[in-house]
XYZ file of C-alpha atoms in Angstrom:
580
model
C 101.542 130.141 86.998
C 98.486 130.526 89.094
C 96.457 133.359 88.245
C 92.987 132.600 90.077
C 91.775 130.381 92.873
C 87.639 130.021 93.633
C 87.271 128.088 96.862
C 83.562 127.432 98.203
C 82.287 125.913 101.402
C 85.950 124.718 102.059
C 87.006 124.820 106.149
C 85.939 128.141 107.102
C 85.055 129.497 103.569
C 82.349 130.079 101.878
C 82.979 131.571 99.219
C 86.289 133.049 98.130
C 88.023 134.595 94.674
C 91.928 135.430 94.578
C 93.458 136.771 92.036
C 97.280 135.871 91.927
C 99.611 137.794 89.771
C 103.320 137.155 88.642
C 106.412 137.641 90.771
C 106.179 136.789 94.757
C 102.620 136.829 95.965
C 102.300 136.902 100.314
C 99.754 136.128 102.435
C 99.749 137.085 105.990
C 97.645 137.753 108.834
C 97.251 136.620 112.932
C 97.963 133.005 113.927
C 95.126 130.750 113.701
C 93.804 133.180 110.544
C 93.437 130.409 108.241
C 96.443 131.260 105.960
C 96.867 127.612 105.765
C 93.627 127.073 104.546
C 94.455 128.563 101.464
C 96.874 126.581 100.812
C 95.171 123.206 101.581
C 92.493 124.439 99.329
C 95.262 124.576 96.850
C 96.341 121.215 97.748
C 92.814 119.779 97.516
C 92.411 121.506 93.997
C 95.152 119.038 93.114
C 94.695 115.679 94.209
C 95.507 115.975 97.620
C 93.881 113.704 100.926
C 90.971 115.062 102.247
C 88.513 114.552 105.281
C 85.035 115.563 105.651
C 86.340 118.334 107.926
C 86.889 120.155 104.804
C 83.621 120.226 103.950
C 82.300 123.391 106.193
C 79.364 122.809 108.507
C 76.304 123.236 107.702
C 76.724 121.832 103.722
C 77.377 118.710 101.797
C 79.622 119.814 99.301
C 82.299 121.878 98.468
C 84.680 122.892 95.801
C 87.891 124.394 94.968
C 89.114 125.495 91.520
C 92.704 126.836 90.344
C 93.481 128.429 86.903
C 96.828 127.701 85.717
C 98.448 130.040 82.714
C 100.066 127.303 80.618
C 103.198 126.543 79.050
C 104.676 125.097 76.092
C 105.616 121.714 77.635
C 102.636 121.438 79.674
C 100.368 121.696 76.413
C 102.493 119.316 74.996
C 101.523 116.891 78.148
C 97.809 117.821 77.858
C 98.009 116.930 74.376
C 98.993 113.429 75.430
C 96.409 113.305 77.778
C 93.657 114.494 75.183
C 92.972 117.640 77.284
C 92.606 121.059 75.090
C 93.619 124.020 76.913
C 91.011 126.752 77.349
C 91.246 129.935 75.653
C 94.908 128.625 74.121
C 96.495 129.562 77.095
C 94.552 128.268 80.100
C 94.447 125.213 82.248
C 91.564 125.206 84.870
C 91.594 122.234 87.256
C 88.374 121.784 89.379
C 87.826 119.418 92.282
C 84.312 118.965 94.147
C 83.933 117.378 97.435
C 80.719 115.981 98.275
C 80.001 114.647 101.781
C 77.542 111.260 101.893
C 76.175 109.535 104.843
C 78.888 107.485 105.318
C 81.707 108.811 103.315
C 83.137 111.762 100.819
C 83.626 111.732 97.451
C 85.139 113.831 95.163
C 85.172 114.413 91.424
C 88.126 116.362 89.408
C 88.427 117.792 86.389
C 90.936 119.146 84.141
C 89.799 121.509 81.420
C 86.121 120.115 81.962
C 87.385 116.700 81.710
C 87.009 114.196 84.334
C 90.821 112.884 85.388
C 91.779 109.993 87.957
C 94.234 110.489 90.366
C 97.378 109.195 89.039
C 96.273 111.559 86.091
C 95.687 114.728 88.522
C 99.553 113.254 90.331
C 101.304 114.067 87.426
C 99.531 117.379 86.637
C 100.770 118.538 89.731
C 104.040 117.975 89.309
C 104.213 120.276 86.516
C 102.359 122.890 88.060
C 103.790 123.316 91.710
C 105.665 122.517 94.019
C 105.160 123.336 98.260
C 108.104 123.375 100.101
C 107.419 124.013 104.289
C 109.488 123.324 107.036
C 107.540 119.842 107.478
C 110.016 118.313 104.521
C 112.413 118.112 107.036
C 111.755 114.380 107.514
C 112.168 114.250 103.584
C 115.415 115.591 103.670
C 116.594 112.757 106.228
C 115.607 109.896 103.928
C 118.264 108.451 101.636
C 115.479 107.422 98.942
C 114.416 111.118 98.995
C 117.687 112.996 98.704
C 118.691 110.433 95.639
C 115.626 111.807 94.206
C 116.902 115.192 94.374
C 120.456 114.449 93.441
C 119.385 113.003 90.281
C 116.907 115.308 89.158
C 119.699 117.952 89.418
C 122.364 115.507 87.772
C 119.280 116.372 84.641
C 118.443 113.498 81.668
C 121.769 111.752 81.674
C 121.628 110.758 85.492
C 117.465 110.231 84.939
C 118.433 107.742 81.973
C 121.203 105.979 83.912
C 119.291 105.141 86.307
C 116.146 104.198 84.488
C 119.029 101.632 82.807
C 119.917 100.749 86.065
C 116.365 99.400 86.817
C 116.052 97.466 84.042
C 119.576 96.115 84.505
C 118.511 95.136 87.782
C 115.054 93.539 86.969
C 117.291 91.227 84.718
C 119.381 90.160 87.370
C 116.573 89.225 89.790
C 115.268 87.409 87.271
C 118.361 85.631 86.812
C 118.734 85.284 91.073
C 115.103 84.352 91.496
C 115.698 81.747 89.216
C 118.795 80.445 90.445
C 117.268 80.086 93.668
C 114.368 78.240 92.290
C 116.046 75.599 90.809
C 118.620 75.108 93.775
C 115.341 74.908 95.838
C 113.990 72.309 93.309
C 117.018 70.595 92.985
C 116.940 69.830 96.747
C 113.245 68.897 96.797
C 112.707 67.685 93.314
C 112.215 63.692 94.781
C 109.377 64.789 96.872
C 107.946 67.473 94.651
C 107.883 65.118 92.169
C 106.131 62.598 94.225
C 104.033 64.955 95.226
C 102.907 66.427 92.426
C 102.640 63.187 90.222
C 99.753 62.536 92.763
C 98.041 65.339 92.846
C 98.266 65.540 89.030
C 97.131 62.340 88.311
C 94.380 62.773 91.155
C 93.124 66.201 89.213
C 93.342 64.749 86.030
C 91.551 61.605 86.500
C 89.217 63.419 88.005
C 88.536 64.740 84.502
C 88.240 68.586 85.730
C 86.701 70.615 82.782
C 84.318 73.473 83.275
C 84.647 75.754 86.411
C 80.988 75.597 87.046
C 80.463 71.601 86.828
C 79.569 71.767 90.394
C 76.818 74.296 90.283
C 75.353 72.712 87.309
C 75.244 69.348 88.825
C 73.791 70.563 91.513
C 71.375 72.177 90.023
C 70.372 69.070 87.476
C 70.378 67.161 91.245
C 67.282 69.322 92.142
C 65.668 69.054 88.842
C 66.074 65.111 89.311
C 64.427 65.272 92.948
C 61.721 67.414 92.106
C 60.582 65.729 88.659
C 56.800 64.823 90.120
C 56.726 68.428 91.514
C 58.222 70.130 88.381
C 55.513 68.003 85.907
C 52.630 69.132 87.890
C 53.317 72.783 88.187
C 54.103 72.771 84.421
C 50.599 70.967 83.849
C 49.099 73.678 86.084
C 50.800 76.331 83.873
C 49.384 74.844 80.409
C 45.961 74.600 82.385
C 46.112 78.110 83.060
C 47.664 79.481 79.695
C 46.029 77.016 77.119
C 43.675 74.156 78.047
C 41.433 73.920 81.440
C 39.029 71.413 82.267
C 37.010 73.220 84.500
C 34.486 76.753 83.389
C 37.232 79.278 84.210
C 38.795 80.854 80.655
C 42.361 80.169 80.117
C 44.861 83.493 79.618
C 44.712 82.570 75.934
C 40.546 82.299 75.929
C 40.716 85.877 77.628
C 43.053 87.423 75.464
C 41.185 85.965 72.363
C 38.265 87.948 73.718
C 39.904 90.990 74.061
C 41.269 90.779 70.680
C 37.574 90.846 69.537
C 36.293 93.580 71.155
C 39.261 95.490 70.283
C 38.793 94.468 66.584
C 35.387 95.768 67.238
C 36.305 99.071 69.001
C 39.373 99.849 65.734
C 36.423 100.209 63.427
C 35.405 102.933 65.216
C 38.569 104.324 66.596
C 42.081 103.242 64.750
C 44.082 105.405 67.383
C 43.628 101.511 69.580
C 45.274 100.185 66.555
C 48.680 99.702 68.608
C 46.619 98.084 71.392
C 45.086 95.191 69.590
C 48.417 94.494 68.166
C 50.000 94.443 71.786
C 47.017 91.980 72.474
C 47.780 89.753 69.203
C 51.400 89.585 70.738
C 50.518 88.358 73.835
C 48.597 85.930 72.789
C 50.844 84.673 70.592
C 53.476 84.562 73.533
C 51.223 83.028 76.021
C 50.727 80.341 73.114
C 54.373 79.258 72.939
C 54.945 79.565 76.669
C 52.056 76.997 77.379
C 53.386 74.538 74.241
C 56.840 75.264 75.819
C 56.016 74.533 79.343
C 53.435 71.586 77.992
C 56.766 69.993 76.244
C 58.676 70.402 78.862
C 56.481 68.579 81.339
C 55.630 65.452 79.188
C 59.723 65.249 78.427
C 60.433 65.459 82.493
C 60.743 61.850 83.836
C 62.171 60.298 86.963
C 65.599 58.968 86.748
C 67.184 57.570 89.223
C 70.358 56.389 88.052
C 71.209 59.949 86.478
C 70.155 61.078 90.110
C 72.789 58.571 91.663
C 75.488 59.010 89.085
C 75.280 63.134 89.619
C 75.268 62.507 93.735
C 78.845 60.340 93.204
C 80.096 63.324 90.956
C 78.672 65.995 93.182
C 80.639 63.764 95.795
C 83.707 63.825 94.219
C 83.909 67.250 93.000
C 83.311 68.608 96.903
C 86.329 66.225 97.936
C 88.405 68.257 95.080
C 87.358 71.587 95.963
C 88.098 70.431 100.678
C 91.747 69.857 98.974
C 92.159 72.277 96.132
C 89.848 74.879 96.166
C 88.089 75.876 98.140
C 85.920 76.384 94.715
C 86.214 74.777 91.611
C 88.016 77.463 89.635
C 90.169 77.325 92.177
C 91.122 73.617 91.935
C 91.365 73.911 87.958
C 93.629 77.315 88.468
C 96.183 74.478 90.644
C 95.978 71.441 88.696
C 97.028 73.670 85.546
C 99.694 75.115 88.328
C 101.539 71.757 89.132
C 101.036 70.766 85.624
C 103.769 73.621 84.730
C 105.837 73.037 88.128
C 105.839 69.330 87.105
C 106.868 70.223 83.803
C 109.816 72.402 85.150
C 111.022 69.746 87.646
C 111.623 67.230 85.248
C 113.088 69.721 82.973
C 116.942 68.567 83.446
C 118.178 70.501 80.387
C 118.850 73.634 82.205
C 121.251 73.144 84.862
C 122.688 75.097 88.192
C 125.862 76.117 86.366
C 124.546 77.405 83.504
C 122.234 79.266 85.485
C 125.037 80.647 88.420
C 126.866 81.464 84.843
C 123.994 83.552 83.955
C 123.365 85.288 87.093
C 127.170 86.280 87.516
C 126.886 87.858 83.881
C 124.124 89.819 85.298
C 125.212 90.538 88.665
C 128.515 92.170 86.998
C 126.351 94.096 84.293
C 124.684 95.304 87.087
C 127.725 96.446 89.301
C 129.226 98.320 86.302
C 126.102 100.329 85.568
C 125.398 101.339 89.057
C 129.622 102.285 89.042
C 128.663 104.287 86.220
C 125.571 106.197 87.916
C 127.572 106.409 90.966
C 129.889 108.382 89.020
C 127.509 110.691 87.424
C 125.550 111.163 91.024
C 129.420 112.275 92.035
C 129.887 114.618 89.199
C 126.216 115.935 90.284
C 127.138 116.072 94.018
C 130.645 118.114 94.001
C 128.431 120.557 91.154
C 125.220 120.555 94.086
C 127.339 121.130 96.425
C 129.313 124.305 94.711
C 126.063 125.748 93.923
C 124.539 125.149 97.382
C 126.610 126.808 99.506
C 126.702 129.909 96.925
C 122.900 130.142 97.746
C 123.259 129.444 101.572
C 125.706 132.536 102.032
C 123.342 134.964 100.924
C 120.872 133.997 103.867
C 123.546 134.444 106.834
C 125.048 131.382 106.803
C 128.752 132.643 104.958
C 130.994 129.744 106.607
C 128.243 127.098 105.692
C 130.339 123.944 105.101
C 128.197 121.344 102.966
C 128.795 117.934 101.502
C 126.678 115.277 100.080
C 127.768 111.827 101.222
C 127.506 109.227 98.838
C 128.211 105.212 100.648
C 128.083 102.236 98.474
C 124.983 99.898 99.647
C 123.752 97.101 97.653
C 121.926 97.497 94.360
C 118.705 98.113 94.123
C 116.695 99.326 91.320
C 117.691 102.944 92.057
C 121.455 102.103 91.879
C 124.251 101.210 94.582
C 124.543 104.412 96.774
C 122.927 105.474 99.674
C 123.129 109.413 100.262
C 123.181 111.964 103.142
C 123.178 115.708 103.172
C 125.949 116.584 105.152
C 126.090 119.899 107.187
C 128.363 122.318 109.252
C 127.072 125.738 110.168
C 129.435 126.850 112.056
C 133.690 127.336 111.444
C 135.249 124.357 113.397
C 132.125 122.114 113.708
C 132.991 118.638 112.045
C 130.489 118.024 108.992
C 127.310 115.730 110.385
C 123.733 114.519 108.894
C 121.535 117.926 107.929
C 118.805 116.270 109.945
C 120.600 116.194 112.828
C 122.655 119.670 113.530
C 120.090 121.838 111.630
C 117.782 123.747 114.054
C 114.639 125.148 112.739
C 115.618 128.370 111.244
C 119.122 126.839 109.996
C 116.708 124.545 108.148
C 114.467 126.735 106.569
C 117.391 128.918 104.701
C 118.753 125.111 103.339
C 115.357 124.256 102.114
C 115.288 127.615 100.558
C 118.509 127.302 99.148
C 117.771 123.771 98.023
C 114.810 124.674 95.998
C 117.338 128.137 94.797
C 119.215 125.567 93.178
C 116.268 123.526 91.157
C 114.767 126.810 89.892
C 117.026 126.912 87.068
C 115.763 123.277 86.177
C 112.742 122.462 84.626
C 110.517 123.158 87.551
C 107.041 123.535 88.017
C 105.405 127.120 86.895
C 104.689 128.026 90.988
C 106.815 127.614 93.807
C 104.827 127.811 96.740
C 106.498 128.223 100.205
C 104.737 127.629 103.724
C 106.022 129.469 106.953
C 109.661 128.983 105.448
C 110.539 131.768 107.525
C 109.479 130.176 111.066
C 111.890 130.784 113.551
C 114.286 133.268 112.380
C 114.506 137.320 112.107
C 116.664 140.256 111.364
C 119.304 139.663 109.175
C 118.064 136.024 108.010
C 114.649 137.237 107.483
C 115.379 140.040 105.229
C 117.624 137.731 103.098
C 115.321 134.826 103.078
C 113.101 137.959 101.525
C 115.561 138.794 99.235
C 116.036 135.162 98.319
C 112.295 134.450 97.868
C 112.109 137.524 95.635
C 115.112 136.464 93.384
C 113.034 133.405 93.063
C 109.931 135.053 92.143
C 112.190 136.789 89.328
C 112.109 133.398 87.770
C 109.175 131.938 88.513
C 105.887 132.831 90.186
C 106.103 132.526 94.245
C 103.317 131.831 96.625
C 104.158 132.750 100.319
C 102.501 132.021 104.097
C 104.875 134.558 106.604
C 104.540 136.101 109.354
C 107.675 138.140 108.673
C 107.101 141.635 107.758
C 110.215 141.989 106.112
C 109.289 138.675 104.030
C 105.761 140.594 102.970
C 107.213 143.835 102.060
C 109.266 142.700 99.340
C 105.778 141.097 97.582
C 104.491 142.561 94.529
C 100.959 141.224 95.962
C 100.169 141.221 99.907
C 96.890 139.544 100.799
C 95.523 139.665 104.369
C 93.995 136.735 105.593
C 90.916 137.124 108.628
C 88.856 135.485 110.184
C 85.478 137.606 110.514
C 82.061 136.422 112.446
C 78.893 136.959 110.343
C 74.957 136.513 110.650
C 74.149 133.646 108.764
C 70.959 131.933 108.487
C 71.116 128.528 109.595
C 68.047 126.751 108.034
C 67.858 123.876 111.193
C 64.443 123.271 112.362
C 65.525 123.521 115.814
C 66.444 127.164 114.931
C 63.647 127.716 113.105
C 65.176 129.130 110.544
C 66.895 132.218 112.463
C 70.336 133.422 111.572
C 73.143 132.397 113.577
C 76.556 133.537 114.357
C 79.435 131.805 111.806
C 83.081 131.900 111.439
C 84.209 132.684 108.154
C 88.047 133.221 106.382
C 88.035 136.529 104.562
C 91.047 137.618 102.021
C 91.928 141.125 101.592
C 93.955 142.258 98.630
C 96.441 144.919 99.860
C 96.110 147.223 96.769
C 97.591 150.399 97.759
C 100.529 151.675 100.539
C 98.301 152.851 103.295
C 96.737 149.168 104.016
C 100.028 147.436 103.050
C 101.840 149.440 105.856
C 99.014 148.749 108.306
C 99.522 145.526 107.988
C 103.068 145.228 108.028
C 103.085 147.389 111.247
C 100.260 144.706 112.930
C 103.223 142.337 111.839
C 105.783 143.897 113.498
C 104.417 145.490 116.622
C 100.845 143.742 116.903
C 99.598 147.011 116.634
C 99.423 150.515 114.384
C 101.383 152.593 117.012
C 103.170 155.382 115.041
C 107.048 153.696 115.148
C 105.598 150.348 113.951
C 104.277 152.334 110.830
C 107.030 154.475 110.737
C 108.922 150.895 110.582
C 106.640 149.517 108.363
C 106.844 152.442 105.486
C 111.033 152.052 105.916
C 110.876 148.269 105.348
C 108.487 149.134 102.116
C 110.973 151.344 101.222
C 113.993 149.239 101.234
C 111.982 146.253 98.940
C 111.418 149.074 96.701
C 115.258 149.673 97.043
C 116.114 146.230 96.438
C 113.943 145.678 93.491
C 115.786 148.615 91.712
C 118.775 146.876 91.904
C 120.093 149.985 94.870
């Protein structure tokens, strides 16, 4: 359940604090009040896209953070993800948003802990779930509805088809591979041709160490630049060690600054450190010059090395124009052609055995997708049943509704492709959801549809957006009453603009937008405050505001009938809730 939400410098907020309680929670207010807001903050909070227009003007970061209560299976998950709850009870899941110069980034944490995405993905999943009038798309794709229709169908339909997967990855294993060696078989005489060349090309080229060609290149400049490389190193000696001319050496002046630091510790051992810095030095610049000094006398000019390591510098390039284009790259092939080589004169398996094996799976396969099919069926007729029990409620008492199941071929989700099927009306023939469902018609099935999952193990907070766009009267006041048998169950979250929707909450919030003097800090300004937009949140704590605002709802203004019709609406969820 979500008890608290902090949102700063998000959209139009600045700074915001709601305080969510159990039961159905609403939030209303004028079109274009930033209702929606709230909810993308929400989204945010949990993993969702985001631009820098979330960010609000005038700052470079923002954050949004939602407190969870927890429950005994989602502690158990945290667990797993070595993530303690707070306070025993509490899960707290904080995303910030920082804007850069060219890009945002954001950071979230879980409990304090920093999570990744995939992390903060399945998080969410136990912790809501947003159902709008948007999912309409959703409920036209196949993939999707199979989703649904086996979550319902519960473990046994989940572990069916999980089986079915791995059934199927075995039997594309066993296709692929059919299919490779017919494809061989056909080409094997001028694979094999081929390859024998280009094998015995790489190997005689006697292709060891990925970086051959850098090395070689490298000893190439060494071998050009011997003269040049013997004189700077005798210039190095000259000017660590040994000189000819007056001028001290670095060794000469750090032997002299030993002394006088020897001198100076007598008097002062706090330079102690120092001379002993000075002492290493020395030393070093002592083996650097003997270094460089032997490495200059054992430099000599070699010119057949030098022509030897052109011809292999040569010879490598030609490998990488026709294998690489790098070196790696050419060693990552010839080991590549070694193994197809290998498997094209590898006669022992043959195309039988392997259209033997591929049958075995292919008919393994059919009979576990028959089998899911047959659970998804079982699931479907019990869907179905249940469906159309929660569709009457909302208006809709000669709903006809039937899930379609068509065989298609198998994939690693099984053999069936499926359709919601839908009739609203007595006489109508039954036709895709998608297509006969207008707007309102399809707001009551997605409200039935999530009805249905509530008594599965779904997330803590259902939270619904505009569900309630487009119809009124009698379907609004029992999409209320359905949204507040939900909330009986489980904790509901609510954007209407139905006022018969917001009087059945047991918490109304008012959502504004206000204009405020803020200052603006820009040096064109100079400093002066400025008008700003900003979303405001009012709790609706007692009767007297709750009717205001249901009468703005339903006559745009607080005329006496619209709060005389606001108080009898508030009366009537009272009603309900009392079971009268």
């Amino acid at each position: 359940m979500l008890s608290l939400l902090r949102i700063e410098n998000f959209a139009l907020v600045d700074e915001l604090e709601l305080e969510f309680g159990i039961g159905l929670n609403v939030l209303t207010g004028e079109t274009g009040a930033g209702k929606s807001i709230i909810l993308d903050a929400i989204d945010a909070a949990l993993g969702g896209k985001v631009s820098s227009r979330v960010i609000r003007t005038g700052t470079s970061r923002s954050m949004v953070e939602a407190t969870f209560t927890s429950n005994s299976a989602l502690a158990a998950w945290l667990s797993e993800q070595e993530i303690d709850l707070i306070d025993e009870n509490s899960v707290v899941v904080c995303r910030e948003i920082t804007a850069t110069s060219s890009n945002i980034r954001s950071r979230s944490r879980v409990n304090g802990v920093l999570v990744n995405r995939q992390m903060l993905t399945g998080l969410r999943d136990r912790l809501v779930e947003i159902t709008a009038q948007g999912q309409t798309v959703q409920v036209g794709q196949s993939a999707q509805v199979r989703d649904w229709l086996d979550l319902y169908g519960g473990d046994s339909a989940m572990q069916q088809r999980q089986y079915v997967a791995t059934v199927f990855a075995a039997y594309l294993t066993a296709h692929q591979a059919l299919e490779s060696r017919r494809t061989c078989e056909r080409e094997r005489l001028q694979q094999l041709d081929l390859l024998t060349y280009q094998v015995q090309e790489l190997g005689g080229a006697n292709l060891s160490e990925p970086d051959e060609l850098e090395k070689l290149q490298q000893e190439r400049e060494r071998l050009n630049h011997v003269v040049d490389l013997q004189q700077m190193s005798y210039k190095i000696y000259q000017a660590l060690y040994q000189t000819e001319g007056e001028n001290p050496t670095a060794t000469d002046l750090l032997g002299d600054s030993e002394v006088s630091l020897t001198n100076m510790v007598e008097y002062d051992t706090q330079l102690q450190p120092l001379l002993d810095l000075v002492r290493d030095a020395q030393t070093a610049v002592v083996e650097v010059a003997r270094q460089i000094n032997t490495y200059g006398e054992d430099l000599e000019a070699d010119p057949h090395r030098l022509e030897e390591v052109e011809e292999r510098i040569g010879e490598l390039k030609q490998i990488c124009r026709k294998y690489g284009p790098t070196l790696t790259e050419a060693l990552a092939y010839y080991q590549r052609i070694q193994t197809e080589l290998s498997q094209l004169n590898d006669t022992e398996q043959s195309i039988e055995s392997l259209e033997k094996h591929e049958k075995e799976c292919q008919q393994r396969l059919n009979a576990t997708c028959d089998k899911l099919t047959q659970l998804r069926r079982k699931t479907a007729a019990t869907l179905e049943s249940r469906l159309v029990k929660e569709l009457k409620p909302l208006a809709m008492e000669k709903v006809q509704f039937q899930i379609e199941i068509v065989p298609t071929a198998p994939t690693l989700a099984g053999a069936d492709k499926i359709t919601f099927m839908f009739s609203p009306n007595p006489g109508e023939p039954l036709q895709s959801l998608t297509e006969i469902a207008s707007g309102g018609e399809m707001s009551r099935f997605l409200l039935a549809l999530k009805a249905c999952f509530s008594q599965t193990d779904a997330p803590g907070t259902m939270i619904f957006d505009e569900i309630d766009v487009g119809v009124s009267g009698r379907v609004a006041q029992a999409i209320a009453e359905k949204l507040h048998q939900l909330s009986q169950q489980q904790q509901v979250l609510c954007v209407t603009h139905q006022p018969l929707v917001a009087a059945m909450a047991d918490r109304h919030f008012r959502v504004s937008k206000q204009s405020i003097k803020e200052w603006s800090g820009k040096k064109e300004n100079n400093g002066h405050k400025e008008e700003r937009t900003v979303v405001r949140v009012t709790a609706l704590e007692n009767l007297t505001t709750r009717r205001e605002e249901l009468a703005q709802l339903a006559g745009g203004k607080s005329a006496q009938d619209a709060i005389a019709f606001a108080e009898s609406l508030l009366n009537q969820a009272a009603n309900h809730r009392l079971g009268k």
